[in-house]
Every structure is written in C-alpha cells, then in structure tokens.
Coordinates of C-alpha atoms in Angstrom, one line a residue:
M1311 CA 0.0 0.0 0.0
K1312 CA 1.4 3.3 -1.1
K1313 CA 1.0 6.7 0.6
H1314 CA 0.3 10.0 -1.1
T1315 CA 0.9 13.0 1.0
P1316 CA 0.4 16.0 -1.4
K1317 CA -3.0 17.7 -1.3
P1318 CA -4.7 19.0 -4.4
V1319 CA -3.9 22.6 -5.3
A1320 CA -7.1 24.6 -6.2
E1321 CA -5.4 26.7 -8.9
A1322 CA -5.3 24.1 -11.7
P1323 CA -5.6 25.0 -15.4
L1324 CA -8.8 23.9 -17.1
A1325 CA -8.7 21.4 -19.9
A1326 CA -8.6 22.7 -23.5
P1327 CA -11.9 22.5 -25.4
G1328 CA -10.4 19.6 -27.4
C1329 CA -10.4 17.5 -24.3
V1330 CA -14.2 17.7 -24.1
D1331 CA -14.5 16.6 -27.7
D1332 CA -12.1 13.7 -26.9
V1333 CA -14.3 12.6 -24.0
F1334 CA -17.4 12.6 -26.2
A1335 CA -15.5 10.6 -28.9
R1336 CA -14.5 8.0 -26.3
L1337 CA -18.0 8.0 -24.9
A1338 CA -19.5 7.1 -28.2
G1339 CA -17.0 4.3 -28.7
M1340 CA -17.6 2.9 -25.2
E1341 CA -21.3 3.1 -25.6
A1342 CA -21.1 1.1 -28.8
A1343 CA -19.0 -1.5 -27.0
R1344 CA -21.5 -1.8 -24.2
S1345 CA -24.6 -1.8 -26.5
H1346 CA -24.9 -5.6 -26.7
W1347 CA -24.8 -5.8 -22.9
L1348 CA -27.7 -3.6 -22.2
P1349 CA -30.4 -5.9 -23.6
L1350 CA -29.0 -8.7 -21.5
W1351 CA -29.0 -6.6 -18.3
R1352 CA -32.5 -5.5 -19.0
E1353 CA -33.7 -9.1 -19.3
L1354 CA -31.9 -10.1 -16.2
A1355 CA -33.5 -7.2 -14.3
G1356 CA -36.9 -7.9 -15.7
Q1357 CA -36.8 -11.7 -15.0
I1358 CA -35.2 -11.5 -11.5
M1359 CA -35.2 -8.1 -9.9
P1360 CA -37.5 -5.6 -11.8
R1361 CA -36.6 -2.7 -9.4
K1362 CA -33.2 -2.5 -11.2
S1363 CA -34.9 -1.9 -14.6
P1364 CA -35.4 1.9 -14.5
A1365 CA -31.6 2.5 -14.0
L1366 CA -31.1 0.5 -17.3
G1367 CA -33.2 2.8 -19.4
Q1368 CA -36.4 0.8 -19.1
P1369 CA -39.8 2.6 -18.9
G1370 CA -40.9 3.4 -15.4
A1371 CA -40.5 6.1 -12.8
P1372 CA -38.4 5.7 -9.6
G1373 CA -40.3 3.4 -7.2
Q1374 CA -42.1 1.6 -10.1
A1375 CA -41.0 -1.5 -11.9
D1376 CA -42.5 -3.7 -14.5
D1377 CA -42.7 -7.2 -12.9
A1378 CA -45.1 -8.7 -15.5
A1379 CA -42.5 -11.3 -16.4
V1380 CA -41.9 -12.5 -12.8
F1381 CA -44.1 -15.4 -11.7
D1382 CA -41.8 -17.0 -9.0
S1383 CA -39.8 -15.2 -6.3
T1384 CA -37.1 -17.9 -5.9
P1385 CA -34.5 -16.2 -8.2
A1386 CA -34.9 -12.8 -6.4
H1387 CA -34.8 -14.5 -3.0
S1388 CA -31.7 -16.5 -3.9
L1389 CA -30.0 -13.4 -5.2
E1390 CA -30.7 -11.5 -2.0
L1391 CA -29.3 -14.4 0.1
L1392 CA -26.1 -14.6 -1.9
A1393 CA -25.6 -10.8 -1.7
S1394 CA -26.2 -10.9 2.1
A1395 CA -23.8 -13.8 2.4
L1396 CA -21.1 -11.8 0.6
G1397 CA -21.6 -9.0 3.0
G1398 CA -21.2 -11.3 5.9
L1399 CA -18.2 -13.1 4.5
L1400 CA -16.3 -10.1 3.1
T1401 CA -17.3 -6.9 4.8
N1402 CA -19.0 -7.9 8.0
P1403 CA -19.5 -4.8 10.2
A1404 CA -19.5 -6.9 13.3
L1405 CA -16.0 -8.2 12.7
P1406 CA -12.6 -6.6 11.8
W1407 CA -12.6 -8.0 8.3
F1408 CA -9.0 -6.8 7.5
D1409 CA -5.8 -5.9 9.2
L1410 CA -2.7 -3.9 8.2
R1411 CA 0.6 -5.7 8.4
L1412 CA 4.2 -5.0 7.5
S1413 CA 5.8 -6.6 4.5
R1414 CA 9.0 -8.6 5.0
G1415 CA 12.0 -6.6 5.8
A1416 CA 10.1 -3.5 6.8
P1417 CA 11.3 -1.8 10.1
D1418 CA 9.3 -3.1 13.0
D1419 CA 9.1 -1.1 16.2
E1420 CA 6.6 0.3 18.7
A1421 CA 6.0 3.5 16.7
V1422 CA 5.2 1.5 13.5
R1423 CA 3.0 -0.9 15.5
A1424 CA 1.1 2.0 17.0
F1425 CA 0.6 3.5 13.5
L1426 CA -0.8 0.3 12.1
T1427 CA -3.2 -0.3 15.0
Q1428 CA -4.5 3.3 14.9
A1429 CA -4.8 3.3 11.1
R1430 CA -6.7 0.0 11.0
D1431 CA -9.1 1.1 13.8
R1432 CA -9.8 4.4 12.0
L1433 CA -10.4 2.6 8.7
L1434 CA -12.9 0.2 10.3
Q1435 CA -14.6 3.2 11.9
V1436 CA -15.0 4.9 8.6
F1437 CA -16.4 1.7 7.0
N1438 CA -18.9 1.2 9.8
A1439 CA -20.0 4.8 10.3
E1440 CA -23.5 5.6 9.2
A1441 CA -22.5 9.0 7.8
T1442 CA -20.2 7.5 5.2
G1443 CA -22.9 5.2 3.9
F1444 CA -20.6 2.2 3.2
Q1445 CA -22.7 -0.5 4.8
T1446 CA -25.8 1.0 3.2
C1447 CA -24.5 0.9 -0.4
V1448 CA -22.3 -2.2 -0.3
H1449 CA -25.3 -4.5 -0.3
E1450 CA -26.5 -2.9 -3.5
L1451 CA -23.1 -3.4 -5.0
Y1452 CA -23.2 -7.1 -4.1
L1453 CA -26.7 -7.4 -5.7
D1454 CA -25.4 -5.8 -8.9
L1455 CA -22.4 -8.0 -8.8
C1456 CA -24.4 -11.3 -8.5
L1457 CA -27.1 -10.2 -10.9
F1458 CA -25.2 -8.5 -13.7
G1459 CA -21.7 -9.7 -13.0
T1460 CA -20.4 -6.1 -12.8
A1461 CA -20.8 -3.5 -10.0
V1462 CA -19.6 0.0 -9.4
M1463 CA -18.9 2.0 -6.2
H1464 CA -17.8 5.6 -6.1
V1465 CA -15.5 6.5 -3.3
E1466 CA -15.0 10.3 -2.9
A1467 CA -13.5 12.6 -0.3
D1468 CA -16.2 14.4 1.7
P1469 CA -15.8 17.6 3.8
D1470 CA -18.4 16.5 6.3
C1471 CA -17.5 12.8 6.9
V1472 CA -14.1 12.6 5.3
V1473 CA -15.1 9.8 2.9
R1474 CA -18.4 9.2 1.1
F1475 CA -19.4 5.8 -0.5
N1476 CA -22.0 5.6 -3.3
A1477 CA -23.1 2.5 -5.3
R1478 CA -23.8 3.5 -8.9
P1479 CA -26.2 1.7 -11.2
V1480 CA -24.3 -0.4 -13.8
G1481 CA -26.4 1.2 -16.5
E1482 CA -25.0 4.7 -16.0
V1483 CA -21.3 3.6 -16.1
L1484 CA -19.1 2.7 -19.0
L1485 CA -15.8 0.9 -18.5
A1486 CA -12.5 0.4 -20.4
E1487 CA -9.4 -1.6 -19.5
D1488 CA -5.7 -1.2 -20.0
A1489 CA -3.5 -3.9 -21.5
R1490 CA -3.4 -5.8 -18.2
G1491 CA -7.1 -6.2 -18.0
V1492 CA -7.5 -3.6 -15.2
V1493 CA -10.2 -0.9 -15.4
D1494 CA -8.4 2.4 -16.0
T1495 CA -11.2 4.5 -17.7
V1496 CA -14.6 5.1 -16.3
I1497 CA -17.2 7.4 -17.9
R1498 CA -20.3 8.0 -15.9
R1499 CA -23.5 9.5 -17.4
Y1500 CA -26.0 10.6 -14.8
S1501 CA -28.6 13.3 -14.0
L1502 CA -28.8 16.0 -11.4
S1503 CA -31.4 18.7 -10.8
A1504 CA -30.4 22.2 -11.8
R1505 CA -30.4 23.2 -8.2
Q1506 CA -27.9 20.4 -7.3
A1507 CA -25.7 21.2 -10.2
F1508 CA -25.6 24.9 -9.4
R1509 CA -24.9 24.1 -5.7
Q1510 CA -21.9 21.9 -6.6
W1511 CA -20.3 24.0 -9.4
G1512 CA -21.8 27.5 -8.9
D1513 CA -20.8 30.0 -11.6
N1514 CA -18.9 27.4 -13.5
C1515 CA -22.3 26.1 -14.7
S1516 CA -23.5 27.2 -18.1
A1517 CA -25.9 30.1 -18.5
D1518 CA -28.7 27.7 -19.2
V1519 CA -28.2 25.7 -16.0
Q1520 CA -27.9 28.9 -13.9
R1521 CA -31.2 30.1 -15.4
L1522 CA -32.8 26.8 -14.6
A1523 CA -31.5 26.9 -11.1
K1524 CA -33.6 30.0 -10.6
D1525 CA -36.7 29.4 -12.7
N1526 CA -37.1 25.6 -12.6
P1527 CA -34.6 24.2 -10.0
E1528 CA -35.9 20.6 -10.2
Q1529 CA -35.3 20.3 -13.9
T1530 CA -32.8 17.6 -14.6
V1531 CA -29.4 18.2 -16.2
E1532 CA -27.3 15.4 -17.7
I1533 CA -23.8 15.3 -16.3
I1534 CA -20.8 13.3 -17.6
H1535 CA -17.9 12.4 -15.3
A1536 CA -14.9 11.0 -17.1
V1537 CA -11.9 9.5 -15.2
F1538 CA -9.0 8.3 -17.3
P1539 CA -5.2 8.1 -17.2
R1540 CA -3.4 11.4 -17.9
T1541 CA -0.8 11.0 -20.6
R1542 CA 0.9 14.4 -20.3
R1543 CA 1.7 15.6 -16.8
D1544 CA 4.4 16.8 -14.5
P1545 CA 4.9 14.2 -11.7
Q1546 CA 6.6 16.7 -9.5
S1547 CA 3.7 19.2 -9.6
P1548 CA 1.3 19.3 -6.7
A1549 CA -1.5 20.6 -8.8
C1550 CA -4.4 18.2 -9.3
A1551 CA -4.3 18.8 -13.0
H1552 CA -1.1 16.8 -13.0
F1553 CA -2.3 13.8 -10.9
P1554 CA -2.1 10.4 -12.5
L1555 CA -5.8 10.2 -13.3
A1556 CA -7.7 13.0 -15.0
S1557 CA -11.2 13.9 -13.9
L1558 CA -13.6 16.0 -16.0
Y1559 CA -17.2 16.9 -15.2
I1560 CA -19.1 18.1 -18.3
E1561 CA -22.6 19.2 -19.0
A1562 CA -23.7 16.8 -21.6
G1563 CA -26.3 19.0 -23.4
A1564 CA -24.1 22.1 -23.8
R1565 CA -20.8 20.2 -23.9
H1566 CA -19.7 22.7 -21.2
L1567 CA -16.7 21.9 -19.0
L1568 CA -17.7 22.2 -15.3
E1569 CA -14.6 21.1 -13.5
E1570 CA -11.2 19.5 -14.2
S1571 CA -9.2 17.9 -11.4
G1572 CA -7.4 14.6 -10.8
Y1573 CA -7.0 11.6 -8.6
H1574 CA -4.1 9.7 -7.2
E1575 CA -6.2 6.5 -7.2
M1576 CA -9.2 5.3 -9.3
P1577 CA -12.3 6.6 -7.4
Y1578 CA -14.5 4.0 -8.9
M1579 CA -14.3 0.4 -7.7
C1580 CA -15.4 -1.9 -10.5
P1581 CA -15.5 -5.6 -9.4
R1582 CA -16.5 -8.2 -11.9
W1583 CA -17.7 -11.7 -10.8
A1584 CA -16.0 -13.5 -13.7
K1585 CA -14.8 -12.1 -17.0
A1586 CA -14.0 -13.4 -20.4
P1587 CA -10.7 -12.3 -22.0
G1588 CA -11.2 -9.1 -24.0
E1589 CA -14.4 -8.1 -22.2
A1590 CA -14.6 -5.1 -19.9
Y1591 CA -17.9 -6.3 -18.2
G1592 CA -18.3 -9.3 -16.1
R1593 CA -20.7 -12.3 -16.0
G1594 CA -22.3 -13.4 -12.8
P1595 CA -24.6 -16.1 -11.4
G1596 CA -27.6 -14.2 -12.7
L1597 CA -26.4 -14.8 -16.3
T1598 CA -25.7 -18.5 -15.5
A1599 CA -29.2 -18.9 -14.1
L1600 CA -31.0 -16.9 -16.8
S1601 CA -32.1 -19.9 -18.8
D1602 CA -33.5 -21.6 -15.7
V1603 CA -35.2 -18.4 -14.6
R1604 CA -36.9 -18.0 -18.0
V1605 CA -38.2 -21.6 -17.9
L1606 CA -39.2 -21.2 -14.2
N1607 CA -41.3 -18.1 -14.9
A1608 CA -42.9 -19.7 -17.9
M1609 CA -43.7 -22.9 -16.0
S1610 CA -45.1 -21.0 -13.1
R1611 CA -47.3 -19.0 -15.4
T1612 CA -48.5 -22.2 -17.1
A1613 CA -49.2 -23.8 -13.7
L1614 CA -51.3 -20.8 -12.6
M1615 CA -53.3 -21.0 -15.9
A1616 CA -53.8 -24.8 -15.4
A1617 CA -54.9 -24.4 -11.8
E1618 CA -57.3 -21.6 -12.8
K1619 CA -58.8 -23.8 -15.6
M1620 CA -59.3 -26.6 -13.1
S1621 CA -61.0 -24.4 -10.5
D1622 CA -63.0 -22.5 -13.1
P1623 CA -63.1 -24.7 -16.2
P1624 CA -64.5 -23.7 -19.6
L1625 CA -68.2 -24.4 -20.1
M1626 CA -69.9 -26.3 -22.9
V1627 CA -73.3 -24.6 -23.6
P1628 CA -75.8 -25.8 -26.3
D1629 CA -76.5 -23.3 -29.0
D1630 CA -80.2 -23.3 -28.2
G1631 CA -82.5 -24.2 -25.3
F1632 CA -81.3 -21.5 -23.0
L1633 CA -82.9 -18.2 -22.4
G1634 CA -80.7 -15.2 -21.7
P1635 CA -77.1 -15.1 -20.7
I1636 CA -75.3 -17.8 -18.7
H1637 CA -74.5 -16.9 -15.1
S1638 CA -71.7 -19.2 -13.9
G1639 CA -70.9 -17.2 -10.7
P1640 CA -72.0 -18.2 -7.2
G1641 CA -75.8 -18.1 -6.9
G1642 CA -76.2 -17.3 -10.6
L1643 CA -79.5 -18.3 -12.3
S1644 CA -79.5 -19.5 -15.9
Y1645 CA -82.9 -20.1 -17.6
Y1646 CA -83.6 -22.9 -20.1
R1647 CA -86.7 -24.0 -21.9
A1648 CA -88.9 -26.4 -20.0
G1649 CA -88.6 -30.0 -21.2
S1650 CA -85.2 -29.5 -22.8
Q1651 CA -82.6 -32.2 -22.0
D1652 CA -79.7 -29.9 -22.7
R1653 CA -77.5 -29.1 -19.8
I1654 CA -74.5 -26.9 -19.1
E1655 CA -71.4 -29.0 -18.7
S1656 CA -67.8 -28.2 -17.9
L1657 CA -65.1 -28.9 -20.5
P1658 CA -62.9 -31.7 -19.1
V1659 CA -59.5 -30.3 -18.1
R1660 CA -56.9 -32.9 -17.2
V1661 CA -53.7 -31.4 -15.8
D1662 CA -51.1 -33.2 -13.7
L1663 CA -50.3 -30.4 -11.2
A1664 CA -48.0 -32.7 -9.2
A1665 CA -45.8 -33.3 -12.3
I1666 CA -45.7 -29.6 -13.0
E1667 CA -44.8 -28.8 -9.4
A1668 CA -42.0 -31.4 -9.5
M1669 CA -40.5 -29.9 -12.6
T1670 CA -40.8 -26.5 -11.2
E1671 CA -39.1 -27.5 -8.0
R1672 CA -36.2 -28.9 -10.0
R1673 CA -35.7 -25.6 -11.6
R1674 CA -35.9 -23.9 -8.3
Q1675 CA -33.2 -26.1 -6.9
S1676 CA -31.0 -25.5 -9.9
I1677 CA -31.3 -21.8 -9.4
R1678 CA -30.5 -22.0 -5.7
R1679 CA -27.4 -24.0 -6.5
I1680 CA -26.2 -21.5 -9.1
F1681 CA -26.6 -18.8 -6.5
L1682 CA -24.4 -21.0 -4.2
A1683 CA -27.2 -21.7 -1.7
D1684 CA -25.8 -25.2 -1.1
Q1685 CA -22.4 -23.8 -0.2
L1686 CA -23.8 -21.1 2.1
A1687 CA -26.4 -23.3 3.8
P1688 CA -25.9 -23.8 7.6
E1689 CA -24.9 -27.2 8.9
P1690 CA -27.5 -29.6 10.2
A1691 CA -28.4 -29.4 13.9
R1692 CA -26.9 -32.8 14.8
T1693 CA -23.5 -32.0 13.3
T1694 CA -20.6 -32.1 15.8
A1695 CA -18.5 -29.0 16.3
T1696 CA -15.5 -30.7 14.6
E1697 CA -17.6 -31.8 11.6
A1698 CA -19.1 -28.4 11.2
L1699 CA -15.7 -26.7 11.3
I1700 CA -14.3 -29.1 8.6
R1701 CA -17.3 -28.7 6.4
Q1702 CA -17.3 -24.9 6.8
N1703 CA -13.6 -24.8 5.9
E1704 CA -14.2 -27.0 2.8
K1705 CA -17.1 -24.7 1.7
M1706 CA -14.9 -21.6 2.2
R1707 CA -12.1 -23.1 0.1
V1708 CA -14.6 -23.9 -2.7
L1709 CA -15.7 -20.3 -2.6
G1710 CA -12.2 -18.9 -2.4
P1711 CA -11.3 -19.0 -6.2
T1712 CA -14.7 -17.6 -7.1
L1713 CA -14.5 -14.7 -4.7
G1714 CA -10.7 -14.1 -5.0
R1715 CA -11.4 -11.5 -7.7
M1716 CA -13.4 -9.5 -5.2
Q1717 CA -10.2 -9.0 -3.1
T1718 CA -8.2 -7.9 -6.2
E1719 CA -10.8 -5.7 -7.8
F1720 CA -12.8 -4.4 -4.9
L1721 CA -11.4 -4.8 -1.4
A1722 CA -7.7 -4.0 -2.1
P1723 CA -8.3 -0.8 -4.1
L1724 CA -11.1 0.2 -1.7
I1725 CA -8.9 0.0 1.3
E1726 CA -6.0 1.7 -0.5
R1727 CA -8.3 4.5 -1.7
V1728 CA -9.8 5.2 1.8
F1729 CA -6.4 4.9 3.5
N1730 CA -4.8 7.5 1.2
I1731 CA -7.8 9.9 1.6
L1732 CA -7.6 9.7 5.3
L1733 CA -3.8 10.2 5.2
R1734 CA -4.0 13.2 2.9
E1735 CA -6.7 14.8 5.0
G1736 CA -4.7 14.4 8.2
D1737 CA -7.2 12.0 9.7
L1738 CA -4.5 9.3 10.4
P1739 CA -1.4 9.5 12.5
P1740 CA 1.6 10.8 10.7
W1741 CA 3.4 8.3 8.5
P1742 CA 6.5 7.0 10.3
K1743 CA 9.5 8.7 8.7
H1744 CA 11.7 5.5 8.8
L1745 CA 8.9 3.4 7.1
P1746 CA 9.4 3.1 3.4
Q1747 CA 6.6 3.5 1.0
G1748 CA 4.9 0.2 -0.1
S1749 CA 5.7 -1.4 3.3
L1750 CA 2.1 -2.1 4.2
N1751 CA 0.1 -5.2 3.2
V1752 CA -3.6 -5.8 3.7
D1753 CA -4.4 -9.0 5.5
Y1754 CA -8.0 -10.1 5.1
S1755 CA -9.7 -11.7 8.0
S1756 CA -12.9 -12.9 6.4
P1757 CA -14.0 -16.5 6.9
I1758 CA -12.9 -17.3 3.4
A1759 CA -9.4 -15.9 4.1
R1760 CA -9.3 -17.8 7.4
A1761 CA -10.2 -21.0 5.7
Q1762 CA -7.5 -20.6 3.1
R1763 CA -4.9 -19.8 5.8
Q1764 CA -6.1 -22.8 7.8
A1765 CA -5.2 -25.1 4.9
E1766 CA -1.7 -23.6 5.1
A1767 CA -1.6 -24.1 8.8
Q1768 CA -2.5 -27.8 8.3
N1769 CA 0.5 -28.2 6.0
L1770 CA 2.7 -26.7 8.7
D1771 CA 1.2 -29.0 11.3
Q1772 CA 1.8 -32.1 9.1
A1773 CA 5.4 -31.1 8.6
V1774 CA 6.0 -30.8 12.3
R1775 CA 4.3 -34.2 12.9
Y1776 CA 6.4 -35.8 10.2
L1777 CA 9.7 -34.5 11.7
A1778 CA 8.7 -35.2 15.3
P1779 CA 10.4 -38.7 15.4
L1780 CA 13.7 -37.2 14.2
L1781 CA 13.5 -34.6 17.0
A1782 CA 13.1 -37.1 19.8
Q1783 CA 15.7 -37.3 22.6
G1784 CA 17.1 -33.8 22.1
D1785 CA 17.4 -33.5 18.3
P1786 CA 20.4 -35.9 17.9
F1787 CA 20.5 -35.3 14.1
H1788 CA 20.4 -31.5 14.5
V1789 CA 17.3 -31.2 12.3
L1790 CA 16.3 -27.9 13.8
D1791 CA 19.4 -26.3 12.3
N1792 CA 17.5 -26.2 9.1
F1793 CA 14.7 -24.0 10.5
E1794 CA 14.4 -20.4 11.8
P1795 CA 12.1 -20.7 14.9
D1796 CA 11.3 -17.0 15.0
A1797 CA 10.1 -17.0 11.4
I1798 CA 8.0 -20.1 12.0
A1799 CA 6.4 -18.5 15.1
R1800 CA 5.6 -15.3 13.4
H1801 CA 4.2 -17.0 10.3
A1802 CA 2.0 -19.2 12.5
A1803 CA 0.7 -16.1 14.3
S1804 CA -0.2 -14.6 10.9
L1805 CA -1.9 -17.8 9.8
F1806 CA -4.3 -17.6 12.7
A1807 CA -4.8 -13.9 12.3
L1808 CA -3.5 -12.9 15.7
P1809 CA -3.6 -9.1 16.3
A1810 CA -0.3 -7.4 15.5
D1811 CA 0.0 -6.0 19.0
Y1812 CA 0.1 -9.6 20.4
L1813 CA 3.7 -10.0 19.0
R1814 CA 6.7 -8.1 20.3
P1815 CA 8.7 -6.2 17.7
V1816 CA 11.8 -7.9 16.5
E1817 CA 14.1 -5.3 18.2
A1818 CA 12.2 -5.8 21.5
V1819 CA 12.7 -9.6 21.2
Q1820 CA 16.4 -9.2 20.6
Q1821 CA 16.8 -6.8 23.6
L1822 CA 14.9 -9.3 25.8
R1823 CA 17.2 -12.1 24.8
Q1824 CA 20.3 -10.0 25.4
A1825 CA 19.0 -9.0 28.8
R1826 CA 18.4 -12.6 29.6
Q1827 CA 21.9 -13.6 28.5
G1828 CA 23.4 -10.8 30.7
Q1829 CA 21.5 -12.1 33.7
G1830 CA 22.9 -15.6 33.0

C-alpha cells in the first residue's frame, strides 16, 4: 500500500476545449462496445429483480418496476441471500474484516505498530460509520455483482464525513481496460437537478443551467464524469491537473466543462464476478441462471393457468335451449326451456399439477445451486463442532477461487483509496519517517481468508508431525538447524490472524534475549 501526501492545489488549469471533444468521442465508442450488454442486463433485471430496470433505461418512474415477467420469487430470494452472504463473508460490520501488516524486511518497532493499529481502527470506523454510507450501499453493490456480473462503487472525499461511498447503477457507467485487464477508464453519465448542479459548481455552470436553477430548480441536467489516465503531466507538480488520473465533469447538453481535477487513485471500484478475456464487463450467477429463470417463470405462469382452468373450467353450452345469458358465478341463475334435455357441462381439463410442481421445484433447486445456496447453507443441527468446522472450511475453500477476484478488484483498491484519503486529510497519525513506501500489506480476516490460511496451517502441522520422530531425545540429528524458529512462530501467528500487538517487535525480542543472557 502506497501513501500519497500532497494535497490538491485549487489553482489548476482547465482542460482545453479539445479534451471535451475527446471525452465525447471516447463516450461514443464505449457506448457502442456496451450496447450488446444492455439488452442482456434489462432481461436479467426484468426476470429476476425488476426494481433494477429503471436504471437501465427501461420505462418506469423511480419506485415503479414492470414485474409482469416474474411469476416466481425464488430467483430474487436466492439473489438476496447470496448478496447478504457476501456482505457477511467479506465486509461484516460486526467483525474486523481486514488488518494492516508490514511486508517482510520493513522496520518493526513500537511506533510502527502504533501507527498500524490506529490506522486499522480508523479505517474500520469509517467503513462502519452511518455517515459514510458504506454498509448501506455495499449491499446494492453485491446485488449488482451477483445479478449483472459487474458492479460500481464511487469513493470520494467528503468535507463532512471525510469519505463518502456511493453505489452507482451499472447502466450509467461505461468501463474500459488497460493492456493488463485492469479498469483504468470510467465514464459515468448521470442526471442532477439544476439546483444540485448549481450548488456543486456554482458560476462554473453554463448560463442555461444557472437560469434553470432560478426558474425551474428541479429540472434535470445530464452530467458526464470522465476519469482516465493522464498522458501528459508533471509528476513533480502538486496541482491536481497533474495527478495520474484526470477527472472531468461536463454538461452533456451544452458540452460545457464544469470542472477539471485529478485523482491519485481510481475513485470507482469496479469488481467483476467473472470475466472473459477481452471483455470489460463481467458475467455473474444471474447470467448463468437466466435460462433456468426463463423456464421457471414460464412454467409458473403455465401452472397458474392450469390451476385456474381446473378451478373455473370452460363451459360447454348448447347453441339453443337456454334463455338469456349464462351466469356461472356463485348463486347465478340460468334459464332454459322447459322439457329441454340440454345441460351446461364443464369442459374436461386434465392437468397433472403434481408433475408440473415437481418440474418447477427442480428448476428452483437448480437456481438455488447456481446462487451458491448449497455452499452457504448452515450445517445440520446434529453435526458435531469438529464436523461443522471441517465442512465450513471446505465450503470456504470452494468459494475462495470464485471470490478471489473480489479481493483484487474491490477490497484492495477500496482500502487503499480510503487509507490515502484519510492520510491526505490528516485523519490518520503521521506516516512514520523511517517506514518506506509500499511497506504495508492488507491481511483479510474474512471466513474465506481464514479457511485458506487454515489449509496452510494444516500443512505446517503435518510437517512438524512428520519431523517429530527425528527430534526425539534432544534432536540428535540437528534437524532444527534447518529452520528459523522465530520466522515459523511469526508465520504461525499470521496464519491464525492474531492481532499485531500480540507480538513483540523484532528489536524488542532481541533486547529481551540480550538481557536474559546478561543475567545468566
């Protein structure tokens, strides 16, 4: 983890008009590349979670959603369970889900330990604070990730609460990658009211927006926010116009530049569940389950129609012999000619509802498995503690490769972004002068990470057991000469995620041993 200490300088030159044209040119190309994803996302939202449809350009006002295609709630329920499980496994507010540790060879003393502890506690406080909104919006991010395979969170410095988190709909964000497959360009197209735009940018707004802010303040204005690598800059300059990432806010209608600034880190976290080579957008469990969801909704609709026909079957009525209309409702009277042998009969409807229900249940189970319900299900009540621990670790190891991308594309850049914002704003203790940059590592403490570390701990335990016969009677073969006991002890402490303040610094251990030798 790197630190960035310079603060933005307000006096930064605005971009040339050509930069605005370049942004719109890139916007057109990125929209063309995303065009084949939008119909797929709209179908996913319509079939599984219709409330996500308005943000994808579907008809409907906020708070309204077209759920005409949904006839079974199993997909939506499974999606909610998986998103909630991700929150509990990765960013549980009740547990310290990460820790800050030193890389190998970094100076280790009491001052560095105190800095790490205070920095971790402050980071956790920011993530759990109600004002920052992290726990509120991270659940929406997990929903988008599981449904669409791509999710976006905006992390921005805030004068009131230091950091502000905001989950953005996938439909308003366009992504592009660099040669390594890392998202390095984000263009976001969204709307603000004229009042909000004028409050944020003031006199930098165009004349039309300033007039709307007075005459019709709730009229919406389309805004474009583009973040991309800056190709020409002075790395030594403290001005934000020379930061590694350029940031441009533009009024879309007037093509008017509102603000140019920059970022040290990408402010948009863009995790993908899984990704095919050459694609900027991900694929999630929702896409895998889409065929089953289509069939389930169709079968549920057919089952409802069949049940309705059985409870209120079609009637066979003779073409003569009856007077007036036929009343088939409760207590209805239908008149027929006296002496007529004709009767109203129901059309035989033979439907095997049990077979339909069995087929429907198979689809439900398939959808639940795709959304990892079998991996996240609690253990049976009669399972012993040892069996439950073994099964839980096995499940977590199965989920590890699937969710490993989350640590790379979401958790790691998220923690680095928040850490650097707090450090630049003076909300963390001063960086220790003798601690080199890049000396901090993030150690995740989620159940998945613990299960992965426990597998490594089992390897260590097996090695010790294997060598135990050679160490009997005082190590006659001097096997221990091959090992560094201090390194093994500290590695074992890290495997079991012991707090950093449980271990003495290396210098303190050396001083303790020297004092013990002096006493001897």
